Short mmCIF file of C-alpha atoms in Angstrom, two decimals:
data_model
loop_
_atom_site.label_atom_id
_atom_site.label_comp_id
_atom_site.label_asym_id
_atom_site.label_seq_id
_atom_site.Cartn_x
_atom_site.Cartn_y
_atom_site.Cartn_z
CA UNK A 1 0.00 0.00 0.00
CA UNK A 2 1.15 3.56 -1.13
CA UNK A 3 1.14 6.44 1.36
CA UNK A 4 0.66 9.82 0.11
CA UNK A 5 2.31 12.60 2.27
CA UNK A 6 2.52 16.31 1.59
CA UNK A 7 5.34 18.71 1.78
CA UNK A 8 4.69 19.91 5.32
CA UNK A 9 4.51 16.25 6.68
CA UNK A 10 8.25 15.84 5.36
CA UNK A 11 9.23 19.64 6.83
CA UNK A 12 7.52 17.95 10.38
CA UNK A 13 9.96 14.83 9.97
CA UNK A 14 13.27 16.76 8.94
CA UNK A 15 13.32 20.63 10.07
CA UNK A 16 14.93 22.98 7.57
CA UNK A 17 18.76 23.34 8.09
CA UNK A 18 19.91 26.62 9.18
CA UNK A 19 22.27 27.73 6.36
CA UNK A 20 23.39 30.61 8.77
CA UNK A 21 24.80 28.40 11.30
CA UNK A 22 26.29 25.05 10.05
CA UNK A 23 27.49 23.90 13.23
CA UNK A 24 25.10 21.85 15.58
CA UNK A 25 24.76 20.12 18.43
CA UNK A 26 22.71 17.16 18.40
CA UNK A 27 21.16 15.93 21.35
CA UNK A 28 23.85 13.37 22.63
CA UNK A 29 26.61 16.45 23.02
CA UNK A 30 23.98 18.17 24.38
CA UNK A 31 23.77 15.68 27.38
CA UNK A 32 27.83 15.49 27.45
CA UNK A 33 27.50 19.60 27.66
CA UNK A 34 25.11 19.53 30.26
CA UNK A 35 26.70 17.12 32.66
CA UNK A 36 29.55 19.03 32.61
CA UNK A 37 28.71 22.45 33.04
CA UNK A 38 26.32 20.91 35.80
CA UNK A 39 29.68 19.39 36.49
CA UNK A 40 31.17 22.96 37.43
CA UNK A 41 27.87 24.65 38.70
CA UNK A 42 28.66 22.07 41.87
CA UNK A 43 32.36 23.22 42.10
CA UNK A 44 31.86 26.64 41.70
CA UNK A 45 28.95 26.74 44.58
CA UNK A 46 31.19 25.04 46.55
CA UNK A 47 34.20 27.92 46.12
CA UNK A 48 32.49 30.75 46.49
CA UNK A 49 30.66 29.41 49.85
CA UNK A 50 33.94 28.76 50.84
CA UNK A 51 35.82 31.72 49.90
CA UNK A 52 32.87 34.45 50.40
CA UNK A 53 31.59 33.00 53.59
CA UNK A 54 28.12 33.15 52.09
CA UNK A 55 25.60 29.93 51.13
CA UNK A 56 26.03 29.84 47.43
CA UNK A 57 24.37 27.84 45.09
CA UNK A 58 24.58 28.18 41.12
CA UNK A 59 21.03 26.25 39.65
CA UNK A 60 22.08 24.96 36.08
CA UNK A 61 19.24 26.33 33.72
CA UNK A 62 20.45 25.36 29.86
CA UNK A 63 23.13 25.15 26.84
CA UNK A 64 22.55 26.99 23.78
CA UNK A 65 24.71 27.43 20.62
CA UNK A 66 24.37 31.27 19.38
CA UNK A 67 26.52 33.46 17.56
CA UNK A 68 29.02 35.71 19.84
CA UNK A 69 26.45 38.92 18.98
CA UNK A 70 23.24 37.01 20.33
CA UNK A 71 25.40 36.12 22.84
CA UNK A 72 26.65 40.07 23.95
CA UNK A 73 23.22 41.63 22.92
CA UNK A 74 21.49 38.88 26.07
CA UNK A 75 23.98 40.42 28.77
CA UNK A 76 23.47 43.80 30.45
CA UNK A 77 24.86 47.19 28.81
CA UNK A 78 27.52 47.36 32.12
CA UNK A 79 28.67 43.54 33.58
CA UNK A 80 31.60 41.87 34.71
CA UNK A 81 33.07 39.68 31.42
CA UNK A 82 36.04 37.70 32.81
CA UNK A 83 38.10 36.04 30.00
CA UNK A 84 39.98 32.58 30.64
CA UNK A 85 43.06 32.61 27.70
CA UNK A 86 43.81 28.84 25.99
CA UNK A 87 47.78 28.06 25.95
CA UNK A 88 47.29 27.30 22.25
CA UNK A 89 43.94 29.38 21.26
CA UNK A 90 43.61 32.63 20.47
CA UNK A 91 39.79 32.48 21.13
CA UNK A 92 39.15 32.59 25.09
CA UNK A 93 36.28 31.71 27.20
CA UNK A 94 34.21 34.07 29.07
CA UNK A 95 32.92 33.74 32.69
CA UNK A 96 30.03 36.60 32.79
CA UNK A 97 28.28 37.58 36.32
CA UNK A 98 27.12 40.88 37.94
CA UNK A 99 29.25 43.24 39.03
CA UNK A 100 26.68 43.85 42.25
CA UNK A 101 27.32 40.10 42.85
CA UNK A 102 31.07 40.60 42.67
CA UNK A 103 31.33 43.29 44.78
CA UNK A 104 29.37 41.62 47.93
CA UNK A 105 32.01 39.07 47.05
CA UNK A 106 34.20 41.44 47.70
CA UNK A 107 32.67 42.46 51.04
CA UNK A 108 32.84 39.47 52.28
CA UNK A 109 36.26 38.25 51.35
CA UNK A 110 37.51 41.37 53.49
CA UNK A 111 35.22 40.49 56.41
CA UNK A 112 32.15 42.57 55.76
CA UNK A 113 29.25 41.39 56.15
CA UNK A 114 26.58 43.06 53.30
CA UNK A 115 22.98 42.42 53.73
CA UNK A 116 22.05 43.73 50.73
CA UNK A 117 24.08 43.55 46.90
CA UNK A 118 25.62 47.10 46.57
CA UNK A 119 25.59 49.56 43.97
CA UNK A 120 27.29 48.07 40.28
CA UNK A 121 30.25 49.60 39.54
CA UNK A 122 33.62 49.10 37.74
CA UNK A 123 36.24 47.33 40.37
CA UNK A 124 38.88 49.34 42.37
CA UNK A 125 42.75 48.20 41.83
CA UNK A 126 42.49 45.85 45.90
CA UNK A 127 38.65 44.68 44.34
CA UNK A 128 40.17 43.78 40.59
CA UNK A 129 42.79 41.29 42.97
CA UNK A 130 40.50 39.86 45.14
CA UNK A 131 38.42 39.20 41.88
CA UNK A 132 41.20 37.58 39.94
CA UNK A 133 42.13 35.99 42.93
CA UNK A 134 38.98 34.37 43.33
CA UNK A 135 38.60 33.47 39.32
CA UNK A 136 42.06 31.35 39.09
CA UNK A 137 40.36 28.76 41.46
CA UNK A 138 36.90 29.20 39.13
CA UNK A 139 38.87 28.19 36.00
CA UNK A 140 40.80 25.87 37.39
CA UNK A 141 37.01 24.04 38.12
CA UNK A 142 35.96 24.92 34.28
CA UNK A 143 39.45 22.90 33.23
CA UNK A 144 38.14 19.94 35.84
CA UNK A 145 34.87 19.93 34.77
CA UNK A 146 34.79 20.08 31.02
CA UNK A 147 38.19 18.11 30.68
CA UNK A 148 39.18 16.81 27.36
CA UNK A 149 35.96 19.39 25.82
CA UNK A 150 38.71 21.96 25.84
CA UNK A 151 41.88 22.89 23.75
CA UNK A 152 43.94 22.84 27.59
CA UNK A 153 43.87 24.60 30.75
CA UNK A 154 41.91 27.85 31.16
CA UNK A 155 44.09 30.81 32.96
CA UNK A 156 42.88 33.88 34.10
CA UNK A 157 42.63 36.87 31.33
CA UNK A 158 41.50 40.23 31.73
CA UNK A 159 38.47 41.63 33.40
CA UNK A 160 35.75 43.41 30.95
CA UNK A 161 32.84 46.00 31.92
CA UNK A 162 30.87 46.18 28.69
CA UNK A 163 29.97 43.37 26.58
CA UNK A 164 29.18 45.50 23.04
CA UNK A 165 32.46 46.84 23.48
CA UNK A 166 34.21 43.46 24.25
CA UNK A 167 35.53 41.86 20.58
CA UNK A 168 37.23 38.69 22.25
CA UNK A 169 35.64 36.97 19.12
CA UNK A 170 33.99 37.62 15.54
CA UNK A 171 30.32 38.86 16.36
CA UNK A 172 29.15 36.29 13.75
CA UNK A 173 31.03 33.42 15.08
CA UNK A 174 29.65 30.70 16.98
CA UNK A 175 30.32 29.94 20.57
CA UNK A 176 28.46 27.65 23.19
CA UNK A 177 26.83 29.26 25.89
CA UNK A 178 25.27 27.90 29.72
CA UNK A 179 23.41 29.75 31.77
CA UNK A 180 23.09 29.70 35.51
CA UNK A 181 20.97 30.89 38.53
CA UNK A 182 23.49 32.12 40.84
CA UNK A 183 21.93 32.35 44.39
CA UNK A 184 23.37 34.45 47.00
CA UNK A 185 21.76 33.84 50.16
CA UNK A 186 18.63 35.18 49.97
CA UNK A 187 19.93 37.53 46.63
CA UNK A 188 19.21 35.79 43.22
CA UNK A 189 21.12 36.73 40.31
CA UNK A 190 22.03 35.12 36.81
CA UNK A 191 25.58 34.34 35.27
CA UNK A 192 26.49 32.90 32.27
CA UNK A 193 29.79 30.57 30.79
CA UNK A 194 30.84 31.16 26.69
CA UNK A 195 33.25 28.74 25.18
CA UNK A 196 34.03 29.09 21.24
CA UNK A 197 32.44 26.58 19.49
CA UNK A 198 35.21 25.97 16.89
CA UNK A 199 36.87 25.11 20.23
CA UNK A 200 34.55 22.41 21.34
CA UNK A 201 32.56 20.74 18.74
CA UNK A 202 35.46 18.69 17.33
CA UNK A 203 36.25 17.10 20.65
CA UNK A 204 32.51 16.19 21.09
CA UNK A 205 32.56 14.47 18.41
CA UNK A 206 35.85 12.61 19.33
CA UNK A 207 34.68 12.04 22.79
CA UNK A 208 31.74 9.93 21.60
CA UNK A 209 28.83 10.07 21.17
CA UNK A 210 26.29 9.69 24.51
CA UNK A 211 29.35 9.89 26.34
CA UNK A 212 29.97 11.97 29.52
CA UNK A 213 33.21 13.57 30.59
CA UNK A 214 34.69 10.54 32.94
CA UNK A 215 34.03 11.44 36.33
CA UNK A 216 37.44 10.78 37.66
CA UNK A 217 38.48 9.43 41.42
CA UNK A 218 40.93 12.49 41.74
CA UNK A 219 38.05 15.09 40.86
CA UNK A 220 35.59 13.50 43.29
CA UNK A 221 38.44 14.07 45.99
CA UNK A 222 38.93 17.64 44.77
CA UNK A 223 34.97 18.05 44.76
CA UNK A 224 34.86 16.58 48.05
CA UNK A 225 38.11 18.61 49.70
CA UNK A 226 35.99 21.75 48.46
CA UNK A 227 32.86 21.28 49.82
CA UNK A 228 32.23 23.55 52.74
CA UNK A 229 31.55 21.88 56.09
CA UNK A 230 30.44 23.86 59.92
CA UNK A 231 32.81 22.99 62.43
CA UNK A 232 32.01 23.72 66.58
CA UNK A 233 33.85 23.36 69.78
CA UNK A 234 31.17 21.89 72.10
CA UNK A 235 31.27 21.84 76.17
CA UNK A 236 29.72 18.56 77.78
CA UNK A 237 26.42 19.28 77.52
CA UNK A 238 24.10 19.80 80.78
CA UNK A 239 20.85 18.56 81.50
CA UNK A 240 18.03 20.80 82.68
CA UNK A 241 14.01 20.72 82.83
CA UNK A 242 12.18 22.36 80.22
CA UNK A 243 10.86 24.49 83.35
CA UNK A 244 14.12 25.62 84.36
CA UNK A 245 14.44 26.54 80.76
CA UNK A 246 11.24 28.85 80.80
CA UNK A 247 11.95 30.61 84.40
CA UNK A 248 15.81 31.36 83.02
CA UNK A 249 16.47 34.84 83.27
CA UNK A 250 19.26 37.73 82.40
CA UNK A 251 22.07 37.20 85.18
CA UNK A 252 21.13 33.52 86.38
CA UNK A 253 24.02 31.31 86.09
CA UNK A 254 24.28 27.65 84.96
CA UNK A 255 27.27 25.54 86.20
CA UNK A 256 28.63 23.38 83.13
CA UNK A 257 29.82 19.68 83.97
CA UNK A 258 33.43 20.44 81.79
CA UNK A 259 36.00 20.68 84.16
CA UNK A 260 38.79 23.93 82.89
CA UNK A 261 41.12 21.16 82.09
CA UNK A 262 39.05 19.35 79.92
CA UNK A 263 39.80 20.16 76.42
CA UNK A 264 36.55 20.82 74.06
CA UNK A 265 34.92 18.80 71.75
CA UNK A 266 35.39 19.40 67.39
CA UNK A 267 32.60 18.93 66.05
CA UNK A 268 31.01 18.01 62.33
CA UNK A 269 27.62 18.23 62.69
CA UNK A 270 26.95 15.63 65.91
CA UNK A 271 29.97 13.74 64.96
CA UNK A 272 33.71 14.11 67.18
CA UNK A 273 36.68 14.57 65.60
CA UNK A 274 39.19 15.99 67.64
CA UNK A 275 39.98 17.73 70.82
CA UNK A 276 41.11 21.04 70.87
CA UNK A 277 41.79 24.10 73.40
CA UNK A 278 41.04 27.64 72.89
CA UNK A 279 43.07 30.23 72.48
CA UNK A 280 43.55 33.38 70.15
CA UNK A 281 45.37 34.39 66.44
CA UNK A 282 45.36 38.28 66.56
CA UNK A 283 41.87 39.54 67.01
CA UNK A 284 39.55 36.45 66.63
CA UNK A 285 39.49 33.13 68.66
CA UNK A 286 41.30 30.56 68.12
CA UNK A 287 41.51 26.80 69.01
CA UNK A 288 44.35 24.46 68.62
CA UNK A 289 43.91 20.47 67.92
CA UNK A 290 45.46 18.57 70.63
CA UNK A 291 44.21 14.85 69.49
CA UNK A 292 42.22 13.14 67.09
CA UNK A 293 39.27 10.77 67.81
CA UNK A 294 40.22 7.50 66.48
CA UNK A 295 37.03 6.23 66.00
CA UNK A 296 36.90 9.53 63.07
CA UNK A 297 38.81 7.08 60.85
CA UNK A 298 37.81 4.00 61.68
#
């Protein structure tokens, strides 16, 4: 039996190829894409809760290939555009995040503590090293993440302000863009990743098809050595009614069952790990590990 089909059943089946932009991705380096800039979203949450003393968390919302001028004209007129350079490329990458979210950084690195994102502007000479500072352990994480997706290690670049005014690549050429939801405590902001495309598609293709970046055992120990943990000395505890609790008042005074020679407890979470006395480094308190609980390694 013979079929008939018209033209637009055979447009359904095979969508029209976009003469403008001969490189694709197809939906198996899609997934590889995906896993590894999900890959870095984890690593980079992890960094900047440990470096900004803030909870981070970076929400991985897509991959899109676009030309370098979609790309500029999506970002705002004033941003911070930080370029990683390729050993052997003259194309770099871009890291691209608010400048209000880079200066709470900022505040935070030098012990501030901002409640609310402050006013965008372009980064003094101390903020621009603190920055840079910060982005050589960010691109060291891109490198980790995407792995052999790149043309070799990412260092740090330059730091750009305006994205019309930033030619790091033809506006007509093609580059590979993810997107994020970058969440600073309670302040939600967007940032974005760029990669050349003429940089990546040809090791997609010789990475395999389907295939995700291998998830090494060295990058799960990095992963793991960066992830931020809450540490507390703890006194033995004491054990009062719930009605002495209620009648406590300013000035009463409870008598703790830790003798002064008793060194406190480090904890993780409600888990021992050590011993430790305190003390003081300079202005802050201090404590200084006497023994290890050998159970901790057991």
């Amino acid at each position: 039996m013979i079929v008939a089909t018209s033209p637009d059943d055979a447009i359904a089946r095979h969508p029209e190829y976009d003469f403008r932009r001969p490189v694709q991705l197809d939906r198996e380096s899609t997934r590889q894409l995906e896993a590894a800039f999900e890959a870095f979203a984890r690593l980079w949450s992890a960094q900047l809760t440990a470096k900004i003393r803030v909870r981070a968390h970076l929400a991985f919302e897509g991959v899109e290939l676009i030309s370098y001028e979609e790309y500029a004209e999506s970002l705002p007129g004033t941003t911070a555009m930080v370029t990683g350079a390729f050993v052997e490329r003259e194309e770099p990458c871009v890291v691209q995040f608010g400048l209000d979210s880079a200066l709470m950084w900022v505040v935070q690195m030098m012990g501030g503590r901002g409640t609310s994102l402050p006013e965008a502007r372009t980064f003094t000479p101390i903020e621009l090293a603190l920055v840079r500072h910060l982005m050589d352990g960010t691109f060291e994480h891109l490198s980790a993440s995407l792995g052999p997706l790149l043309p070799g290690e990412v260092a740090f670049g330059a730091v750009h302000y305006s994205p019309q005014y930033l030619q790091v690549i033809s506006a007509s050429a093609d580059v590979i863009v993810a997107r994020y939801s970058m969440h600073l405590g309670d302040v939600r902001r967007t940032a974005t990743v760029m990669l050349p495309a003429s940089a990546v598609v040809d090791r997609l293709a010789e990475s395999g098809r389907g295939a995700t970046p291998a998830h090494t055992a060295g990058q799960t120990l990095d992963q793991l050595h960066a992830t931020p943990t809450d540490v507390t000395l703890r006194l033995a505890p004491l054990t009062i009614g719930a009605g002495d609790v209620l009648d406590l008042a300013p000035g009463d005074v409870l008598r703790l069952p830790h003798p002064e020679t008793r060194p406190f407890e480090l904890m993780v979470g409600a888990v021992p790990i050590a011993h430790a006395t305190t003390g003081a480094r300079g202005s802050r308190l201090a404590c200084t590990i006497t023994d290890i609980l050998e159970e901790t390694h057991s």
